mmCIF file with all atom_site columns, C-alpha atoms in Angstrom:
data_model
loop_
_atom_site.group_PDB
_atom_site.id
_atom_site.type_symbol
_atom_site.label_atom_id
_atom_site.label_alt_id
_atom_site.label_comp_id
_atom_site.label_asym_id
_atom_site.label_entity_id
_atom_site.label_seq_id
_atom_site.pdbx_PDB_ins_code
_atom_site.Cartn_x
_atom_site.Cartn_y
_atom_site.Cartn_z
_atom_site.occupancy
_atom_site.B_iso_or_equiv
_atom_site.pdbx_formal_charge
_atom_site.auth_seq_id
_atom_site.auth_comp_id
_atom_site.auth_asym_id
_atom_site.auth_atom_id
_atom_site.pdbx_PDB_model_num
ATOM 1   C CA . LYS A 1 1   ? 80.199  92.782  97.404  1.00 66.00 ? 1   LYS A CA 1
ATOM 2   C CA . ALA A 1 2   ? 82.807  90.098  97.917  1.00 80.00 ? 2   ALA A CA 1
ATOM 3   C CA . GLY A 1 3   ? 85.757  90.869  100.162 1.00 93.00 ? 3   GLY A CA 1
ATOM 4   C CA . VAL A 1 4   ? 89.437  90.320  99.574  1.00 96.00 ? 4   VAL A CA 1
ATOM 5   C CA . THR A 1 5   ? 90.149  86.687  98.870  1.00 97.00 ? 5   THR A CA 1
ATOM 6   C CA . GLN A 1 6   ? 93.457  84.935  99.289  1.00 97.00 ? 6   GLN A CA 1
ATOM 7   C CA . THR A 1 7   ? 94.414  81.524  98.028  1.00 97.00 ? 7   THR A CA 1
ATOM 8   C CA . PRO A 1 8   ? 95.445  79.135  99.262  1.00 97.00 ? 8   PRO A CA 1
ATOM 9   C CA . ARG A 1 9   ? 94.545  79.649  102.910 1.00 96.00 ? 9   ARG A CA 1
ATOM 10  C CA . TYR A 1 10  ? 97.141  77.190  104.150 1.00 97.00 ? 10  TYR A CA 1
ATOM 11  C CA . LEU A 1 11  ? 100.339 75.985  102.596 1.00 97.00 ? 11  LEU A CA 1
ATOM 12  C CA . ILE A 1 12  ? 103.161 73.719  103.706 1.00 98.00 ? 12  ILE A CA 1
ATOM 13  C CA . LYS A 1 13  ? 106.487 73.814  101.896 1.00 98.00 ? 13  LYS A CA 1
ATOM 14  C CA . THR A 1 14  ? 110.010 72.646  102.543 1.00 98.00 ? 14  THR A CA 1
ATOM 15  C CA . ARG A 1 15  ? 113.171 74.706  102.672 1.00 98.00 ? 15  ARG A CA 1
ATOM 16  C CA . GLY A 1 16  ? 114.537 75.626  99.292  1.00 98.00 ? 16  GLY A CA 1
ATOM 17  C CA . GLN A 1 17  ? 111.219 75.418  97.501  1.00 98.00 ? 17  GLN A CA 1
ATOM 18  C CA . GLN A 1 18  ? 109.402 78.378  96.074  1.00 98.00 ? 18  GLN A CA 1
ATOM 19  C CA . VAL A 1 19  ? 105.813 79.438  96.638  1.00 98.00 ? 19  VAL A CA 1
ATOM 20  C CA . THR A 1 20  ? 103.248 81.672  94.969  1.00 98.00 ? 20  THR A CA 1
ATOM 21  C CA . LEU A 1 21  ? 100.395 83.252  96.865  1.00 98.00 ? 21  LEU A CA 1
ATOM 22  C CA . SER A 1 22  ? 97.401  84.864  95.241  1.00 98.00 ? 22  SER A CA 1
ATOM 23  C CA . CYS A 1 23  ? 95.215  87.793  96.209  1.00 98.00 ? 23  CYS A CA 1
ATOM 24  C CA . SER A 1 24  ? 91.997  88.930  94.557  1.00 98.00 ? 24  SER A CA 1
ATOM 25  C CA . PRO A 1 25  ? 91.051  92.452  95.647  1.00 97.00 ? 25  PRO A CA 1
ATOM 26  C CA . ILE A 1 26  ? 87.595  93.844  96.078  1.00 96.00 ? 26  ILE A CA 1
ATOM 27  C CA . SER A 1 27  ? 86.044  94.626  92.716  1.00 95.00 ? 27  SER A CA 1
ATOM 28  C CA . GLY A 1 28  ? 87.075  98.097  91.588  1.00 94.00 ? 28  GLY A CA 1
ATOM 29  C CA . HIS A 1 29  ? 90.084  98.332  93.869  1.00 95.00 ? 29  HIS A CA 1
ATOM 30  C CA . ARG A 1 30  ? 93.349  99.029  92.096  1.00 95.00 ? 30  ARG A CA 1
ATOM 31  C CA . SER A 1 31  ? 95.775  99.048  95.007  1.00 94.00 ? 31  SER A CA 1
ATOM 32  C CA . VAL A 1 32  ? 96.999  95.836  96.573  1.00 96.00 ? 32  VAL A CA 1
ATOM 33  C CA . SER A 1 33  ? 99.424  95.694  99.484  1.00 95.00 ? 33  SER A CA 1
ATOM 34  C CA . TRP A 1 34  ? 101.103 92.682  101.041 1.00 96.00 ? 34  TRP A CA 1
ATOM 35  C CA . TYR A 1 35  ? 102.141 92.237  104.664 1.00 96.00 ? 35  TYR A CA 1
ATOM 36  C CA . GLN A 1 36  ? 103.977 89.487  106.509 1.00 97.00 ? 36  GLN A CA 1
ATOM 37  C CA . GLN A 1 37  ? 102.880 88.679  110.054 1.00 95.00 ? 37  GLN A CA 1
ATOM 38  C CA . THR A 1 38  ? 105.082 86.650  112.376 1.00 95.00 ? 38  THR A CA 1
ATOM 39  C CA . PRO A 1 39  ? 105.127 86.304  116.165 1.00 91.00 ? 39  PRO A CA 1
ATOM 40  C CA . GLY A 1 40  ? 108.657 87.660  116.340 1.00 88.00 ? 40  GLY A CA 1
ATOM 41  C CA . GLN A 1 41  ? 108.585 90.550  113.876 1.00 91.00 ? 41  GLN A CA 1
ATOM 42  C CA . GLY A 1 42  ? 104.899 91.402  113.918 1.00 92.00 ? 42  GLY A CA 1
ATOM 43  C CA . LEU A 1 43  ? 103.275 92.943  110.879 1.00 94.00 ? 43  LEU A CA 1
ATOM 44  C CA . GLN A 1 44  ? 105.720 94.094  108.240 1.00 94.00 ? 44  GLN A CA 1
ATOM 45  C CA . PHE A 1 45  ? 105.025 95.742  104.918 1.00 93.00 ? 45  PHE A CA 1
ATOM 46  C CA . LEU A 1 46  ? 106.223 93.807  101.884 1.00 95.00 ? 46  LEU A CA 1
ATOM 47  C CA . PHE A 1 47  ? 105.114 95.825  98.860  1.00 92.00 ? 47  PHE A CA 1
ATOM 48  C CA . GLU A 1 48  ? 102.259 97.668  97.224  1.00 93.00 ? 48  GLU A CA 1
ATOM 49  C CA . TYR A 1 49  ? 101.009 97.510  93.664  1.00 94.00 ? 49  TYR A CA 1
ATOM 50  C CA . PHE A 1 50  ? 98.819  99.964  91.841  1.00 94.00 ? 50  PHE A CA 1
ATOM 51  C CA . SER A 1 51  ? 97.705  99.517  88.251  1.00 93.00 ? 51  SER A CA 1
ATOM 52  C CA . GLU A 1 52  ? 100.283 96.787  87.677  1.00 95.00 ? 52  GLU A CA 1
ATOM 53  C CA . THR A 1 53  ? 103.167 98.924  88.998  1.00 94.00 ? 53  THR A CA 1
ATOM 54  C CA . GLN A 1 54  ? 105.046 98.406  92.221  1.00 93.00 ? 54  GLN A CA 1
ATOM 55  C CA . ARG A 1 55  ? 104.840 101.722 94.057  1.00 89.00 ? 55  ARG A CA 1
ATOM 56  C CA . ASN A 1 56  ? 106.542 100.847 97.288  1.00 87.00 ? 56  ASN A CA 1
ATOM 57  C CA . LYS A 1 57  ? 108.627 98.079  98.739  1.00 89.00 ? 57  LYS A CA 1
ATOM 58  C CA . GLY A 1 58  ? 109.528 97.106  102.286 1.00 91.00 ? 58  GLY A CA 1
ATOM 59  C CA . ASN A 1 59  ? 112.823 95.860  103.622 1.00 91.00 ? 59  ASN A CA 1
ATOM 60  C CA . PHE A 1 60  ? 112.723 92.274  102.455 1.00 95.00 ? 60  PHE A CA 1
ATOM 61  C CA . PRO A 1 61  ? 115.319 90.353  100.469 1.00 96.00 ? 61  PRO A CA 1
ATOM 62  C CA . GLY A 1 62  ? 115.001 89.916  96.749  1.00 96.00 ? 62  GLY A CA 1
ATOM 63  C CA . ARG A 1 63  ? 113.617 86.405  97.269  1.00 97.00 ? 63  ARG A CA 1
ATOM 64  C CA . PHE A 1 64  ? 110.300 88.144  97.866  1.00 98.00 ? 64  PHE A CA 1
ATOM 65  C CA . SER A 1 65  ? 108.684 89.437  94.719  1.00 97.00 ? 65  SER A CA 1
ATOM 66  C CA . GLY A 1 66  ? 105.255 90.253  93.462  1.00 97.00 ? 66  GLY A CA 1
ATOM 67  C CA . ARG A 1 67  ? 103.235 91.337  90.515  1.00 97.00 ? 67  ARG A CA 1
ATOM 68  C CA . GLN A 1 68  ? 99.819  92.646  89.663  1.00 98.00 ? 68  GLN A CA 1
ATOM 69  C CA . PHE A 1 69  ? 97.709  91.779  86.689  1.00 97.00 ? 69  PHE A CA 1
ATOM 70  C CA . SER A 1 70  ? 95.465  93.988  84.592  1.00 96.00 ? 70  SER A CA 1
ATOM 71  C CA . ASN A 1 71  ? 92.415  92.811  86.550  1.00 95.00 ? 71  ASN A CA 1
ATOM 72  C CA . SER A 1 72  ? 94.170  93.998  89.764  1.00 96.00 ? 72  SER A CA 1
ATOM 73  C CA . ARG A 1 73  ? 94.702  90.487  91.065  1.00 98.00 ? 73  ARG A CA 1
ATOM 74  C CA . SER A 1 74  ? 98.097  90.169  92.641  1.00 98.00 ? 74  SER A CA 1
ATOM 75  C CA . GLU A 1 75  ? 100.543 87.395  93.337  1.00 98.00 ? 75  GLU A CA 1
ATOM 76  C CA . MET A 1 76  ? 103.540 87.275  95.562  1.00 98.00 ? 76  MET A CA 1
ATOM 77  C CA . ASN A 1 77  ? 106.363 84.810  95.150  1.00 98.00 ? 77  ASN A CA 1
ATOM 78  C CA . VAL A 1 78  ? 108.960 83.667  97.609  1.00 98.00 ? 78  VAL A CA 1
ATOM 79  C CA . SER A 1 79  ? 111.876 81.738  96.209  1.00 95.00 ? 79  SER A CA 1
ATOM 80  C CA . THR A 1 80  ? 114.342 79.532  98.059  1.00 97.00 ? 80  THR A CA 1
ATOM 81  C CA . LEU A 1 81  ? 112.179 79.304  101.137 1.00 98.00 ? 81  LEU A CA 1
ATOM 82  C CA . GLU A 1 82  ? 113.737 79.539  104.579 1.00 97.00 ? 82  GLU A CA 1
ATOM 83  C CA . LEU A 1 83  ? 112.318 78.444  107.909 1.00 97.00 ? 83  LEU A CA 1
ATOM 84  C CA . GLY A 1 84  ? 111.948 82.090  108.882 1.00 96.00 ? 84  GLY A CA 1
ATOM 85  C CA . ASP A 1 85  ? 109.525 82.664  106.027 1.00 97.00 ? 85  ASP A CA 1
ATOM 86  C CA . SER A 1 86  ? 106.869 80.782  107.966 1.00 98.00 ? 86  SER A CA 1
ATOM 87  C CA . ALA A 1 87  ? 104.229 83.417  108.536 1.00 97.00 ? 87  ALA A CA 1
ATOM 88  C CA . LEU A 1 88  ? 100.739 84.652  107.853 1.00 96.00 ? 88  LEU A CA 1
ATOM 89  C CA . TYR A 1 89  ? 100.788 86.638  104.629 1.00 97.00 ? 89  TYR A CA 1
ATOM 90  C CA . LEU A 1 90  ? 98.094  89.251  104.439 1.00 96.00 ? 90  LEU A CA 1
ATOM 91  C CA . CYS A 1 91  ? 96.855  91.046  101.398 1.00 96.00 ? 91  CYS A CA 1
ATOM 92  C CA . ALA A 1 92  ? 94.961  94.319  101.532 1.00 95.00 ? 92  ALA A CA 1
ATOM 93  C CA . SER A 1 93  ? 93.165  96.245  98.841  1.00 95.00 ? 93  SER A CA 1
ATOM 94  C CA . SER A 1 94  ? 91.865  99.764  98.452  1.00 93.00 ? 94  SER A CA 1
ATOM 95  C CA . TRP A 1 95  ? 90.512  101.851 95.626  1.00 92.00 ? 95  TRP A CA 1
ATOM 96  C CA . GLY A 1 96  ? 93.407  104.220 95.092  1.00 86.00 ? 96  GLY A CA 1
ATOM 97  C CA . GLY A 1 97  ? 95.916  103.327 97.765  1.00 78.00 ? 97  GLY A CA 1
ATOM 98  C CA . SER A 1 98  ? 95.598  106.541 99.750  1.00 81.00 ? 98  SER A CA 1
ATOM 99  C CA . LEU A 1 99  ? 94.872  105.657 103.342 1.00 81.00 ? 99  LEU A CA 1
ATOM 100 C CA . ARG A 1 100 ? 93.661  109.196 103.899 1.00 80.00 ? 100 ARG A CA 1
ATOM 101 C CA . THR A 1 101 ? 90.713  108.885 101.563 1.00 82.00 ? 101 THR A CA 1
ATOM 102 C CA . ASP A 1 102 ? 90.329  105.134 101.135 1.00 86.00 ? 102 ASP A CA 1
ATOM 103 C CA . THR A 1 103 ? 89.685  102.276 103.487 1.00 87.00 ? 103 THR A CA 1
ATOM 104 C CA . GLN A 1 104 ? 92.075  99.393  103.173 1.00 90.00 ? 104 GLN A CA 1
ATOM 105 C CA . TYR A 1 105 ? 90.401  95.995  103.409 1.00 93.00 ? 105 TYR A CA 1
ATOM 106 C CA . PHE A 1 106 ? 92.403  92.968  104.469 1.00 94.00 ? 106 PHE A CA 1
ATOM 107 C CA . GLY A 1 107 ? 91.970  89.405  103.384 1.00 95.00 ? 107 GLY A CA 1
ATOM 108 C CA . PRO A 1 108 ? 92.049  86.470  105.825 1.00 94.00 ? 108 PRO A CA 1
ATOM 109 C CA . GLY A 1 109 ? 95.628  85.669  104.928 1.00 96.00 ? 109 GLY A CA 1
ATOM 110 C CA . THR A 1 110 ? 97.603  82.669  103.732 1.00 97.00 ? 110 THR A CA 1
ATOM 111 C CA . ARG A 1 111 ? 99.310  80.691  106.471 1.00 96.00 ? 111 ARG A CA 1
ATOM 112 C CA . LEU A 1 112 ? 102.647 79.461  105.108 1.00 98.00 ? 112 LEU A CA 1
ATOM 113 C CA . THR A 1 113 ? 104.602 76.851  107.020 1.00 98.00 ? 113 THR A CA 1
ATOM 114 C CA . VAL A 1 114 ? 108.135 76.031  105.917 1.00 98.00 ? 114 VAL A CA 1
ATOM 115 C CA . LEU A 1 115 ? 109.553 72.723  107.143 1.00 97.00 ? 115 LEU A CA 1
ATOM 116 C CA . ALA B 2 1   ? 111.947 106.558 110.868 1.00 74.00 ? 1   ALA B CA 1
ATOM 117 C CA . GLN B 2 2   ? 108.442 106.320 112.175 1.00 81.00 ? 2   GLN B CA 1
ATOM 118 C CA . SER B 2 3   ? 107.583 103.797 114.863 1.00 89.00 ? 3   SER B CA 1
ATOM 119 C CA . VAL B 2 4   ? 104.664 102.729 116.984 1.00 94.00 ? 4   VAL B CA 1
ATOM 120 C CA . THR B 2 5   ? 104.794 101.339 120.500 1.00 96.00 ? 5   THR B CA 1
ATOM 121 C CA . GLN B 2 6   ? 102.048 99.411  122.193 1.00 97.00 ? 6   GLN B CA 1
ATOM 122 C CA . PRO B 2 7   ? 103.314 98.942  125.742 1.00 96.00 ? 7   PRO B CA 1
ATOM 123 C CA . ASP B 2 8   ? 100.726 96.387  126.791 1.00 96.00 ? 8   ASP B CA 1
ATOM 124 C CA . ILE B 2 9   ? 101.154 92.944  125.251 1.00 96.00 ? 9   ILE B CA 1
ATOM 125 C CA . HIS B 2 10  ? 98.115  91.470  126.960 1.00 97.00 ? 10  HIS B CA 1
ATOM 126 C CA . ILE B 2 11  ? 95.155  93.012  128.778 1.00 97.00 ? 11  ILE B CA 1
ATOM 127 C CA . THR B 2 12  ? 92.279  91.316  130.554 1.00 97.00 ? 12  THR B CA 1
ATOM 128 C CA . VAL B 2 13  ? 89.047  93.127  131.335 1.00 97.00 ? 13  VAL B CA 1
ATOM 129 C CA . SER B 2 14  ? 85.661  92.038  132.581 1.00 97.00 ? 14  SER B CA 1
ATOM 130 C CA . GLU B 2 15  ? 82.695  92.261  130.276 1.00 97.00 ? 15  GLU B CA 1
ATOM 131 C CA . GLY B 2 16  ? 80.967  95.588  130.786 1.00 97.00 ? 16  GLY B CA 1
ATOM 132 C CA . ALA B 2 17  ? 84.102  97.286  132.053 1.00 98.00 ? 17  ALA B CA 1
ATOM 133 C CA . SER B 2 18  ? 85.760  100.163 130.255 1.00 98.00 ? 18  SER B CA 1
ATOM 134 C CA . LEU B 2 19  ? 88.815  99.653  128.085 1.00 98.00 ? 19  LEU B CA 1
ATOM 135 C CA . GLU B 2 20  ? 91.814  101.730 127.137 1.00 98.00 ? 20  GLU B CA 1
ATOM 136 C CA . LEU B 2 21  ? 94.585  100.412 124.900 1.00 98.00 ? 21  LEU B CA 1
ATOM 137 C CA . ARG B 2 22  ? 97.722  102.488 124.724 1.00 98.00 ? 22  ARG B CA 1
ATOM 138 C CA . CYS B 2 23  ? 99.605  103.536 121.630 1.00 97.00 ? 23  CYS B CA 1
ATOM 139 C CA . ASN B 2 24  ? 102.598 105.840 121.375 1.00 96.00 ? 24  ASN B CA 1
ATOM 140 C CA . TYR B 2 25  ? 104.109 106.948 118.107 1.00 94.00 ? 25  TYR B CA 1
ATOM 141 C CA . SER B 2 26  ? 107.298 108.472 116.895 1.00 90.00 ? 26  SER B CA 1
ATOM 142 C CA . TYR B 2 27  ? 106.993 110.555 113.761 1.00 82.00 ? 27  TYR B CA 1
ATOM 143 C CA . GLY B 2 28  ? 108.538 113.801 112.617 1.00 74.00 ? 28  GLY B CA 1
ATOM 144 C CA . ALA B 2 29  ? 105.445 115.387 111.145 1.00 78.00 ? 29  ALA B CA 1
ATOM 145 C CA . THR B 2 30  ? 101.756 115.163 111.911 1.00 78.00 ? 30  THR B CA 1
ATOM 146 C CA . PRO B 2 31  ? 101.102 111.443 111.902 1.00 86.00 ? 31  PRO B CA 1
ATOM 147 C CA . TYR B 2 32  ? 98.289  109.609 110.212 1.00 90.00 ? 32  TYR B CA 1
ATOM 148 C CA . LEU B 2 33  ? 97.212  107.039 112.774 1.00 94.00 ? 33  LEU B CA 1
ATOM 149 C CA . PHE B 2 34  ? 95.079  103.933 112.654 1.00 95.00 ? 34  PHE B CA 1
ATOM 150 C CA . TRP B 2 35  ? 93.657  101.245 114.889 1.00 97.00 ? 35  TRP B CA 1
ATOM 151 C CA . TYR B 2 36  ? 92.972  97.773  113.496 1.00 97.00 ? 36  TYR B CA 1
ATOM 152 C CA . VAL B 2 37  ? 91.486  94.694  115.113 1.00 97.00 ? 37  VAL B CA 1
ATOM 153 C CA . GLN B 2 38  ? 92.321  91.103  114.261 1.00 96.00 ? 38  GLN B CA 1
ATOM 154 C CA . SER B 2 39  ? 90.105  88.274  115.434 1.00 92.00 ? 39  SER B CA 1
ATOM 155 C CA . PRO B 2 40  ? 91.540  84.752  115.564 1.00 86.00 ? 40  PRO B CA 1
ATOM 156 C CA . GLY B 2 41  ? 92.056  83.344  112.085 1.00 79.00 ? 41  GLY B CA 1
ATOM 157 C CA . GLN B 2 42  ? 90.970  86.575  110.460 1.00 82.00 ? 42  GLN B CA 1
ATOM 158 C CA . GLY B 2 43  ? 92.559  89.450  108.649 1.00 87.00 ? 43  GLY B CA 1
ATOM 159 C CA . LEU B 2 44  ? 92.688  92.981  109.964 1.00 93.00 ? 44  LEU B CA 1
ATOM 160 C CA . GLN B 2 45  ? 89.678  95.249  110.198 1.00 95.00 ? 45  GLN B CA 1
ATOM 161 C CA . LEU B 2 46  ? 89.961  99.020  110.401 1.00 94.00 ? 46  LEU B CA 1
ATOM 162 C CA . LEU B 2 47  ? 88.381  100.435 113.566 1.00 97.00 ? 47  LEU B CA 1
ATOM 163 C CA . LEU B 2 48  ? 89.182  104.119 113.058 1.00 96.00 ? 48  LEU B CA 1
ATOM 164 C CA . LYS B 2 49  ? 91.740  106.533 111.697 1.00 94.00 ? 49  LYS B CA 1
ATOM 165 C CA . TYR B 2 50  ? 93.029  110.027 112.404 1.00 93.00 ? 50  TYR B CA 1
ATOM 166 C CA . PHE B 2 51  ? 94.480  112.483 109.921 1.00 88.00 ? 51  PHE B CA 1
ATOM 167 C CA . SER B 2 52  ? 93.652  115.949 111.178 1.00 84.00 ? 52  SER B CA 1
ATOM 168 C CA . GLY B 2 53  ? 90.976  118.021 112.846 1.00 85.00 ? 53  GLY B CA 1
ATOM 169 C CA . ASP B 2 54  ? 89.048  116.859 115.862 1.00 87.00 ? 54  ASP B CA 1
ATOM 170 C CA . THR B 2 55  ? 91.414  114.921 118.078 1.00 91.00 ? 55  THR B CA 1
ATOM 171 C CA . LEU B 2 56  ? 88.665  112.583 119.296 1.00 96.00 ? 56  LEU B CA 1
ATOM 172 C CA . VAL B 2 57  ? 87.853  110.085 116.593 1.00 96.00 ? 57  VAL B CA 1
ATOM 173 C CA . GLN B 2 58  ? 84.842  107.802 116.551 1.00 97.00 ? 58  GLN B CA 1
ATOM 174 C CA . GLY B 2 59  ? 85.071  104.381 114.990 1.00 97.00 ? 59  GLY B CA 1
ATOM 175 C CA . ILE B 2 60  ? 83.089  101.259 114.463 1.00 96.00 ? 60  ILE B CA 1
ATOM 176 C CA . LYS B 2 61  ? 81.875  98.867  117.153 1.00 96.00 ? 61  LYS B CA 1
ATOM 177 C CA . GLY B 2 62  ? 81.658  101.661 119.736 1.00 97.00 ? 62  GLY B CA 1
ATOM 178 C CA . PHE B 2 63  ? 85.385  102.399 119.785 1.00 98.00 ? 63  PHE B CA 1
ATOM 179 C CA . GLU B 2 64  ? 86.943  105.844 119.930 1.00 98.00 ? 64  GLU B CA 1
ATOM 180 C CA . ALA B 2 65  ? 90.503  107.136 120.074 1.00 98.00 ? 65  ALA B CA 1
ATOM 181 C CA . GLU B 2 66  ? 92.045  110.396 121.145 1.00 96.00 ? 66  GLU B CA 1
ATOM 182 C CA . PHE B 2 67  ? 95.082  111.945 119.503 1.00 95.00 ? 67  PHE B CA 1
ATOM 183 C CA . LYS B 2 68  ? 97.317  113.779 121.955 1.00 94.00 ? 68  LYS B CA 1
ATOM 184 C CA . ARG B 2 69  ? 100.236 115.447 120.237 1.00 92.00 ? 69  ARG B CA 1
ATOM 185 C CA . SER B 2 70  ? 101.863 116.547 123.502 1.00 92.00 ? 70  SER B CA 1
ATOM 186 C CA . GLN B 2 71  ? 102.036 112.934 124.665 1.00 93.00 ? 71  GLN B CA 1
ATOM 187 C CA . SER B 2 72  ? 102.631 111.365 121.221 1.00 93.00 ? 72  SER B CA 1
ATOM 188 C CA . SER B 2 73  ? 99.737  109.068 121.965 1.00 95.00 ? 73  SER B CA 1
ATOM 189 C CA . PHE B 2 74  ? 96.680  107.696 120.218 1.00 97.00 ? 74  PHE B CA 1
ATOM 190 C CA . ASN B 2 75  ? 94.900  105.559 122.794 1.00 98.00 ? 75  ASN B CA 1
ATOM 191 C CA . LEU B 2 76  ? 91.899  103.451 121.933 1.00 98.00 ? 76  LEU B CA 1
ATOM 192 C CA . ARG B 2 77  ? 88.915  103.413 124.271 1.00 98.00 ? 77  ARG B CA 1
ATOM 193 C CA . LYS B 2 78  ? 85.591  101.732 124.687 1.00 98.00 ? 78  LYS B CA 1
ATOM 194 C CA . PRO B 2 79  ? 83.204  102.514 127.539 1.00 97.00 ? 79  PRO B CA 1
ATOM 195 C CA . SER B 2 80  ? 81.786  99.013  127.908 1.00 98.00 ? 80  SER B CA 1
ATOM 196 C CA . VAL B 2 81  ? 83.507  95.926  126.558 1.00 98.00 ? 81  VAL B CA 1
ATOM 197 C CA . HIS B 2 82  ? 81.605  92.973  125.115 1.00 97.00 ? 82  HIS B CA 1
ATOM 198 C CA . TRP B 2 83  ? 82.884  89.408  125.083 1.00 96.00 ? 83  TRP B CA 1
ATOM 199 C CA . SER B 2 84  ? 83.054  89.596  121.280 1.00 95.00 ? 84  SER B CA 1
ATOM 200 C CA . ASP B 2 85  ? 85.705  92.321  121.560 1.00 97.00 ? 85  ASP B CA 1
ATOM 201 C CA . ALA B 2 86  ? 88.283  89.715  122.543 1.00 97.00 ? 86  ALA B CA 1
ATOM 202 C CA . ALA B 2 87  ? 90.890  89.977  119.791 1.00 97.00 ? 87  ALA B CA 1
ATOM 203 C CA . GLU B 2 88  ? 94.255  91.488  119.008 1.00 97.00 ? 88  GLU B CA 1
ATOM 204 C CA . TYR B 2 89  ? 94.446  95.214  118.455 1.00 98.00 ? 89  TYR B CA 1
ATOM 205 C CA . PHE B 2 90  ? 97.065  96.968  116.375 1.00 97.00 ? 90  PHE B CA 1
ATOM 206 C CA . CYS B 2 91  ? 97.965  100.617 116.254 1.00 97.00 ? 91  CYS B CA 1
ATOM 207 C CA . ALA B 2 92  ? 99.620  101.804 113.040 1.00 95.00 ? 92  ALA B CA 1
ATOM 208 C CA . VAL B 2 93  ? 101.082 104.914 111.471 1.00 92.00 ? 93  VAL B CA 1
ATOM 209 C CA . GLU B 2 94  ? 101.220 105.644 107.783 1.00 87.00 ? 94  GLU B CA 1
ATOM 210 C CA . ASP B 2 95  ? 104.627 106.263 106.281 1.00 76.00 ? 95  ASP B CA 1
ATOM 211 C CA . ARG B 2 96  ? 103.950 109.424 104.326 1.00 69.00 ? 96  ARG B CA 1
ATOM 212 C CA . ASN B 2 97  ? 107.428 109.490 102.886 1.00 64.00 ? 97  ASN B CA 1
ATOM 213 C CA . THR B 2 98  ? 106.160 107.033 100.332 1.00 58.00 ? 98  THR B CA 1
ATOM 214 C CA . GLY B 2 99  ? 104.223 109.709 98.497  1.00 56.00 ? 99  GLY B CA 1
ATOM 215 C CA . THR B 2 100 ? 100.912 108.425 97.262  1.00 53.00 ? 100 THR B CA 1
ATOM 216 C CA . ALA B 2 101 ? 101.657 104.826 98.067  1.00 57.00 ? 101 ALA B CA 1
ATOM 217 C CA . SER B 2 102 ? 100.191 103.392 101.203 1.00 68.00 ? 102 SER B CA 1
ATOM 218 C CA . LYS B 2 103 ? 102.506 101.810 103.713 1.00 83.00 ? 103 LYS B CA 1
ATOM 219 C CA . LEU B 2 104 ? 101.707 101.168 107.325 1.00 89.00 ? 104 LEU B CA 1
ATOM 220 C CA . THR B 2 105 ? 104.064 100.661 110.218 1.00 91.00 ? 105 THR B CA 1
ATOM 221 C CA . PHE B 2 106 ? 102.352 98.597  112.884 1.00 94.00 ? 106 PHE B CA 1
ATOM 222 C CA . GLY B 2 107 ? 102.830 98.257  116.595 1.00 95.00 ? 107 GLY B CA 1
ATOM 223 C CA . THR B 2 108 ? 103.370 94.836  118.098 1.00 95.00 ? 108 THR B CA 1
ATOM 224 C CA . GLY B 2 109 ? 99.748  94.513  119.114 1.00 96.00 ? 109 GLY B CA 1
ATOM 225 C CA . THR B 2 110 ? 97.769  94.149  122.330 1.00 97.00 ? 110 THR B CA 1
ATOM 226 C CA . ARG B 2 111 ? 95.841  90.975  122.936 1.00 97.00 ? 111 ARG B CA 1
ATOM 227 C CA . LEU B 2 112 ? 92.552  91.652  124.713 1.00 98.00 ? 112 LEU B CA 1
ATOM 228 C CA . GLN B 2 113 ? 90.942  88.975  126.807 1.00 97.00 ? 113 GLN B CA 1
ATOM 229 C CA . VAL B 2 114 ? 87.423  89.516  128.110 1.00 97.00 ? 114 VAL B CA 1
ATOM 230 C CA . THR B 2 115 ? 86.208  87.629  131.155 1.00 97.00 ? 115 THR B CA 1
ATOM 231 C CA . LEU B 2 116 ? 82.534  87.007  131.756 1.00 91.00 ? 116 LEU B CA 1
#
């Protein structure tokens, strides 16, 4: 079965612009989580969606938002981009979102560069 | 708040040698611990996880990890490293204060280089 797919894989934007990243989970998975990975801050949790509802949110400013559709596909949006938003954005999916019983599968990520 | 420390930023081992990657955690209750591997240009792959029970956990690709509560550690081991194991390894703890939602706190990672 197909893995987690993220589009686009690479993106270049300029400061002040906004960007939307997309994540298609593994078929049947209802939980989608987003992480930001940077050399300075490492891997940081952004938010998690389950059945179109945000269940948890990390410590990121309101410029970072997301949503999940009825088919479990998720998008994250970053408005008013800053240089520090340059990062690899990873999406992960699991069936129910419980790491105790489920395995979370990560996509290859979207590499965002802000100039 | 929970935290994870990986004291080694970079480790080099020879192919065929044994490997141990260190991970220390800080968590008030019994932690749920994970090891992930990230190959260049790839996402993360789960190697193994610990929730309870046997403190020695077996994972994929010949890896194992041992949970030691007295030392607040969850070190990853492999008896014989292959060149394809070169990657970055992340230890993580689940934030169980989130209820049913899944949220991981990751360590800063250890980059493994394998020499032939």
